[in-house]
């Protein structure tokens, strides 16, 4: 089997950020307006009054303090409560492609490669802004990559499943170098009028370059990671859903079709699935959990990540053992674990192991055992 590495990553972060305080203020303004407008119906028992949100709840229940978004003003406008993306002409670059170009350009620079060196582009994300043509094909052309390109969606696990697809293409010899890009515009799929989830998501884009170790070795990279093992799992669940799509385009309340979840059930059911998966990926390489320096986990909920790490490591993790980015980025779906890996890996010494792990809707989960093979020791 070929030795395959992640040779570089890239990150695009939108310039707009929304604090919990700002989000809660606008939500509570919306609630006040709604309850005033519907006063009579509420008093007659025909409608339920809406309850306000709270910063304290959000931080305690999730660990999220702020989120980056592509368009802030309309999300915070109590009359709108949704981002307003100016429609783009077919001749203009799509939003997802634009984010992809930014993240991919940084990854290519970090990998000391140019776009022509890439012969497969995978756009892996939990939502795409259109059905076709594939965003990946647009991105391939915008960057100037060769080969072929396609989109794929495994919700929050899109990035790890995309990396596995890249790994397989390299092992099979169908591709030499693969760019996996995760443009997540979660604000477009979030119902900001829903108290249970209005605080959960943010927008971002990550990019990863995957190639053979021999190819990466030929360049003077400071840091790259060998993919030692992969484990993927899926198990059908209705507990995280987004029903928005072309079969319900005439819906009266399209916002009601957007993201919804049974958060408690997800919390309880996904944790054991992830703990088993990480144990399996580590043991399949004849390693044990004390050999693992860092867990770059999906970023949905800080309590969930701490519990997963505690079950695996026997104690609450240090920030190096399980880095958290959701405090500033919120849940960015498939990009979350990649942001954690992108920002928090300098402490790793050559030879040390870490696990990058995604989990979420489907259910789906993906775990990759990575070994640092070159770079400045931490
Ligand atoms: N403010 C104040 N109170 C609130 C609020 C709020 N905003 N929301 C709920 N409450 C109240 C509830 O009404 C409830 O009150 P009561 O006890 O009186 O009934 C109380 O607070 C507790 O509510 P919950 O039980 O819902 O609260 P939890 O402690 O379970 O926390 C979480 C909710 C944070 C959602 C938590 O359950 C969680 O994070 N679970 C894990 C979820 C998870 O990991 N999901 C995976 C995410 S899916 C994904 O990552 C990608 C999906 C695809 C991307 C889609 C793009 C949009």
XYZ file of C-alpha atoms and ligand atoms in Angstrom:
435
model
C 0.000 0.000 0.000
C 1.183 3.542 -0.808
C 2.094 5.820 2.082
C -0.306 8.747 1.868
C -0.008 12.052 3.715
C -1.916 15.218 4.472
C 0.683 17.668 3.257
C -1.136 20.947 3.998
C -4.342 22.608 5.128
C -5.941 25.999 4.501
C -8.686 28.006 6.197
C -11.021 30.784 5.112
C -12.744 32.643 7.966
C -15.440 35.264 7.135
C -14.781 38.753 8.464
C -18.200 39.106 10.191
C -18.559 37.622 13.653
C -21.637 37.540 15.901
C -21.295 37.321 19.695
C -23.848 35.460 21.808
C -24.897 38.800 23.282
C -25.693 40.248 19.835
C -27.495 37.089 18.716
C -29.599 36.838 21.871
C -30.525 40.538 21.774
C -31.886 40.240 18.238
C -33.632 36.922 18.981
C -35.293 38.361 22.080
C -36.394 41.411 20.093
C -37.990 39.034 17.558
C -39.720 37.155 20.418
C -41.042 40.386 21.918
C -42.379 41.529 18.518
C -43.959 38.112 17.855
C -45.641 37.918 21.254
C -46.965 41.502 20.906
C -48.306 40.906 17.377
C -49.948 37.633 18.413
C -51.116 38.789 21.859
C -54.784 37.996 21.318
C -54.200 34.575 19.767
C -51.785 33.718 22.592
C -54.296 34.825 25.240
C -57.027 32.807 23.508
C -54.764 29.738 23.573
C -54.601 29.561 19.770
C -50.879 30.230 19.639
C -48.002 29.576 22.005
C -45.986 32.516 23.287
C -42.310 32.333 22.333
C -39.698 32.138 25.110
C -36.541 34.256 25.120
C -33.034 32.904 24.593
C -30.131 33.457 26.978
C -26.364 33.892 26.705
C -25.820 31.908 29.899
C -27.759 28.928 28.507
C -25.886 28.942 25.201
C -22.459 29.040 26.833
C -23.276 26.388 29.432
C -25.072 24.005 27.058
C -22.656 24.292 24.128
C -19.469 26.247 24.931
C -20.153 28.524 21.942
C -19.316 32.206 22.492
C -19.433 33.574 18.943
C -19.648 32.486 15.316
C -18.318 33.775 11.983
C -20.906 34.385 9.251
C -20.823 35.560 5.653
C -23.599 38.129 6.161
C -24.277 39.480 9.640
C -26.701 42.414 9.318
C -29.829 40.571 8.188
C -29.294 37.727 10.662
C -29.377 40.311 13.466
C -32.303 42.268 12.010
C -35.303 41.153 14.099
C -37.549 41.682 11.033
C -35.416 39.362 8.846
C -33.671 36.763 11.050
C -31.874 35.240 8.051
C -28.802 36.075 6.003
C -29.531 37.892 2.774
C -27.229 36.622 0.049
C -27.410 38.881 -2.970
C -28.276 36.585 -5.884
C -25.312 36.169 -8.216
C -25.483 36.041 -11.959
C -24.482 32.740 -13.602
C -21.418 34.531 -14.953
C -20.232 35.313 -11.399
C -18.393 32.964 -9.071
C -20.647 31.166 -6.570
C -20.340 31.836 -2.823
C -19.054 28.352 -2.099
C -16.513 28.508 -4.903
C -15.281 31.885 -3.640
C -14.713 30.514 -0.130
C -13.117 27.433 -1.669
C -10.659 29.516 -3.690
C -9.537 31.353 -0.529
C -9.031 28.196 1.573
C -7.498 26.197 -1.303
C -5.066 28.988 -2.223
C -3.749 28.982 1.338
C -3.467 25.175 1.373
C -1.619 25.158 -1.965
C 0.779 27.810 -0.675
C 1.401 25.825 2.519
C 1.999 22.703 0.413
C 4.356 24.592 -1.953
C 2.223 23.474 -4.881
C 0.467 25.210 -7.718
C -3.083 24.478 -8.836
C -1.906 22.494 -11.900
C -0.335 19.940 -9.518
C -3.828 18.909 -8.363
C -5.656 16.293 -10.449
C -8.756 15.706 -8.308
C -10.880 18.331 -6.519
C -13.514 17.143 -4.042
C -15.949 19.628 -2.542
C -17.300 17.861 0.534
C -19.891 19.794 2.538
C -23.176 19.337 4.388
C -25.085 21.594 2.003
C -24.465 22.902 -1.495
C -25.953 26.138 -2.752
C -27.149 24.568 -6.019
C -27.679 21.103 -7.418
C -25.454 21.489 -10.483
C -23.073 22.154 -12.103
C -20.925 20.781 -9.270
C -19.236 23.448 -7.138
C -16.096 21.292 -7.345
C -15.983 21.595 -11.139
C -16.364 25.382 -10.861
C -13.586 25.454 -8.250
C -11.330 23.207 -10.346
C -11.648 25.681 -13.238
C -11.351 28.800 -11.050
C -8.095 27.538 -9.539
C -6.723 25.990 -12.731
C -6.488 22.395 -11.484
C -6.305 19.445 -13.862
C -8.044 16.051 -13.784
C -11.609 15.838 -12.548
C -13.823 17.119 -9.728
C -17.045 16.292 -7.903
C -19.207 17.275 -4.925
C -20.140 14.939 -2.097
C -22.216 15.233 1.080
C -22.042 13.159 4.256
C -23.227 16.068 6.471
C -20.846 16.743 9.363
C -18.581 13.898 8.239
C -18.148 15.202 4.700
C -14.504 16.197 5.278
C -13.283 12.855 6.641
C -15.284 10.883 4.054
C -13.825 13.196 1.383
C -10.312 12.527 2.670
C -10.963 8.767 2.537
C -12.115 9.128 -1.069
C -8.926 11.082 -1.807
C -6.784 8.461 -0.064
C -8.419 5.650 -2.060
C -7.893 7.506 -5.362
C -4.198 7.923 -4.589
C -3.781 4.282 -3.474
C -5.600 3.109 -6.628
C -3.362 5.289 -8.797
C -6.294 7.205 -10.330
C -5.088 10.490 -8.828
C -1.741 11.839 -7.769
C -2.686 14.856 -5.670
C -6.135 15.639 -4.268
C -7.609 18.866 -2.929
C -10.511 18.341 -0.510
C -12.466 21.530 0.215
C -15.233 22.022 2.823
C -17.195 25.251 2.244
C -19.823 25.298 4.979
C -22.436 28.081 4.751
C -24.345 26.839 7.781
C -26.079 30.213 8.313
C -28.025 29.575 5.096
C -29.508 26.404 6.582
C -30.193 27.604 10.093
C -33.567 28.805 11.368
C -32.554 31.854 13.397
C -36.149 32.023 14.751
C -35.760 28.650 16.466
C -34.585 29.094 20.074
C -33.373 25.489 20.297
C -30.781 25.899 17.569
C -30.398 29.584 16.589
C -26.954 29.741 18.249
C -25.409 26.542 16.939
C -23.753 27.184 13.564
C -21.190 29.363 11.794
C -19.737 29.741 8.290
C -16.206 28.788 7.235
C -14.232 26.892 4.605
C -11.323 24.471 5.066
C -9.056 22.835 2.495
C -6.753 19.820 2.724
C -4.154 18.485 0.306
C -3.577 14.749 0.164
C -0.764 13.080 -1.788
C 1.793 10.270 -1.581
C 4.524 10.530 1.035
C 7.131 10.217 -1.702
C 5.727 13.274 -3.481
C 5.584 15.339 -0.272
C 9.132 14.314 0.716
C 10.453 15.773 -2.518
C 9.624 19.286 -1.252
C 10.980 21.058 1.805
C 7.743 21.116 3.846
C 7.871 22.028 7.517
C 5.130 19.673 8.517
C 3.088 16.779 7.115
C 1.089 13.876 8.506
C 0.979 10.280 7.376
C -2.461 8.690 7.228
C -1.928 5.488 9.233
C -5.513 4.206 9.461
C -9.059 5.181 8.499
C -12.405 4.061 9.970
C -15.773 5.282 8.709
C -19.219 4.403 10.016
C -22.830 5.331 9.182
C -26.049 4.414 10.963
C -29.426 5.888 9.935
C -31.032 8.307 12.373
C -33.799 10.925 12.130
C -32.385 12.882 15.047
C -30.576 15.450 12.880
C -32.454 16.441 9.729
C -32.708 19.107 7.066
C -35.746 18.518 4.825
C -35.276 21.582 2.633
C -35.052 20.657 -1.026
C -36.488 20.826 -4.500
C -39.467 18.567 -3.629
C -40.889 21.185 -1.256
C -40.157 24.382 -3.131
C -43.741 25.625 -2.615
C -43.628 25.257 1.184
C -45.459 27.985 3.157
C -42.821 28.144 5.883
C -39.520 27.110 4.286
C -37.664 28.046 7.522
C -39.432 25.122 9.236
C -37.750 22.713 6.823
C -34.223 23.780 7.755
C -31.882 22.177 10.319
C -33.520 20.523 13.327
C -32.269 18.036 15.841
C -33.035 16.114 18.989
C -29.923 17.481 20.719
C -30.125 15.323 23.852
C -30.603 12.106 21.857
C -27.736 13.014 19.536
C -25.527 13.694 22.527
C -26.339 10.315 24.122
C -26.251 8.171 20.978
C -23.270 9.648 19.161
C -20.802 9.647 22.066
C -20.497 5.812 22.382
C -20.351 5.504 18.576
C -17.428 7.941 18.413
C -15.579 6.489 21.402
C -15.729 2.994 19.820
C -14.671 4.306 16.427
C -11.619 6.123 17.802
C -10.648 3.089 19.884
C -10.930 0.888 16.777
C -8.878 3.184 14.540
C -6.120 3.391 17.141
C -6.059 -0.336 17.864
C -6.177 -1.269 14.170
C -2.655 0.141 13.950
C -1.565 -1.821 17.039
C -1.451 1.402 19.052
C -3.149 2.170 22.346
C -4.828 5.346 23.556
C -1.851 6.589 25.628
C 0.042 6.751 22.285
C -2.362 9.480 21.095
C -1.181 13.037 21.737
C -4.138 14.913 20.255
C -7.791 14.357 19.349
C -8.945 16.843 16.706
C -12.673 16.313 17.242
C -15.782 17.558 15.426
C -16.764 20.871 16.998
C -20.458 20.709 17.957
C -20.487 20.956 21.721
C -17.689 21.412 24.282
C -19.335 19.106 26.837
C -19.583 16.359 24.226
C -15.917 16.709 23.258
C -14.772 16.666 26.873
C -16.812 13.555 27.600
C -15.495 11.728 24.523
C -11.902 12.627 25.436
C -12.445 11.677 29.078
C -13.840 8.262 28.153
C -10.815 7.658 25.909
C -8.032 9.189 28.008
C -9.382 8.494 31.506
C -9.301 12.191 32.451
C -10.503 15.565 31.244
C -8.333 16.586 28.274
C -5.865 19.474 28.228
C -6.328 22.041 25.424
C -3.518 20.257 23.518
C -5.172 16.847 23.908
C -8.555 17.965 22.556
C -8.342 21.474 21.065
C -11.540 23.539 21.039
C -12.354 26.016 18.265
C -16.139 26.000 18.633
C -15.944 28.787 21.226
C -15.098 31.279 18.429
C -16.336 29.371 15.340
C -19.427 27.541 16.719
C -20.391 24.341 14.886
C -19.081 24.586 11.324
C -20.304 21.118 10.359
C -17.698 19.128 8.401
C -15.032 21.835 8.711
C -14.838 21.815 12.534
C -12.298 19.038 13.103
C -10.217 20.333 10.171
C -10.079 23.845 11.717
C -8.910 22.256 14.992
C -6.193 20.339 13.084
C -5.224 23.422 11.049
C -4.822 25.674 14.097
C -3.620 23.286 16.799
C -0.899 20.909 15.669
C 2.397 22.768 16.241
C 2.816 21.081 19.627
C 3.048 17.653 17.946
C 6.544 16.120 17.859
C 7.757 14.040 14.923
C 6.588 10.433 15.351
C 3.602 11.358 17.550
C 0.052 10.272 16.724
C -3.240 12.124 16.684
C -6.798 11.284 15.604
C -8.928 13.586 13.454
C -12.577 12.648 13.971
C -15.881 13.919 12.594
C -19.397 12.959 13.675
C -22.955 14.106 13.120
C -25.974 13.790 10.883
C -26.671 10.466 9.186
C -25.492 9.407 11.747
C -22.036 9.428 10.271
C -18.573 9.405 11.794
C -15.058 9.214 10.398
C -11.765 8.767 12.273
C -8.276 9.126 10.798
C -5.140 8.065 12.667
C -2.393 10.518 11.728
C 1.334 10.403 12.500
C 3.515 13.474 12.250
C 6.391 12.472 10.004
C 8.208 15.737 9.501
C 8.352 19.174 11.022
C 9.527 21.256 13.918
C 9.150 19.151 17.082
C 6.865 20.569 19.735
N -32.000 29.799 25.614
C -32.492 29.462 26.832
N -33.027 28.256 27.109
C -33.095 27.366 26.108
C -32.611 27.647 24.808
C -32.056 28.920 24.574
N -31.576 29.280 23.394
N -32.796 26.563 24.006
C -33.382 25.635 24.781
N -33.563 26.108 26.046
C -34.183 25.428 27.187
C -35.110 24.306 26.760
O -36.388 24.780 26.498
C -35.063 23.401 27.985
O -35.927 23.915 28.962
P -36.750 22.915 29.931
O -35.704 22.168 30.710
O -37.582 23.844 30.747
O -37.531 22.016 29.019
C -33.626 23.557 28.495
O -33.161 24.804 27.988
C -32.727 22.441 28.057
O -32.854 22.273 26.619
P -32.141 21.117 25.838
O -32.433 19.814 26.511
O -32.483 21.237 24.385
O -30.616 21.565 26.067
P -29.300 20.714 26.020
O -28.655 20.829 27.329
O -29.512 19.345 25.452
O -28.432 21.548 24.960
C -27.704 21.359 22.675
C -28.864 21.694 23.627
C -26.642 22.428 22.877
C -28.232 21.401 21.262
C -27.117 19.977 23.026
O -28.136 19.038 23.162
C -26.138 19.484 21.996
O -25.219 20.161 21.561
N -26.263 18.187 21.621
C -25.353 17.566 20.663
C -25.839 17.904 19.318
C -24.862 17.524 18.243
O -23.723 17.215 18.439
N -25.376 17.610 17.073
C -24.601 17.388 15.936
C -24.790 18.627 15.225
S -25.246 18.344 13.638
C -23.902 18.818 12.819
O -22.878 18.983 13.444
C -23.987 19.110 11.348
C -25.365 19.010 10.767
C -25.373 19.430 9.354
C -25.076 20.932 9.189
C -26.287 21.740 8.976
C -25.961 23.184 8.695
C -27.017 24.124 9.252
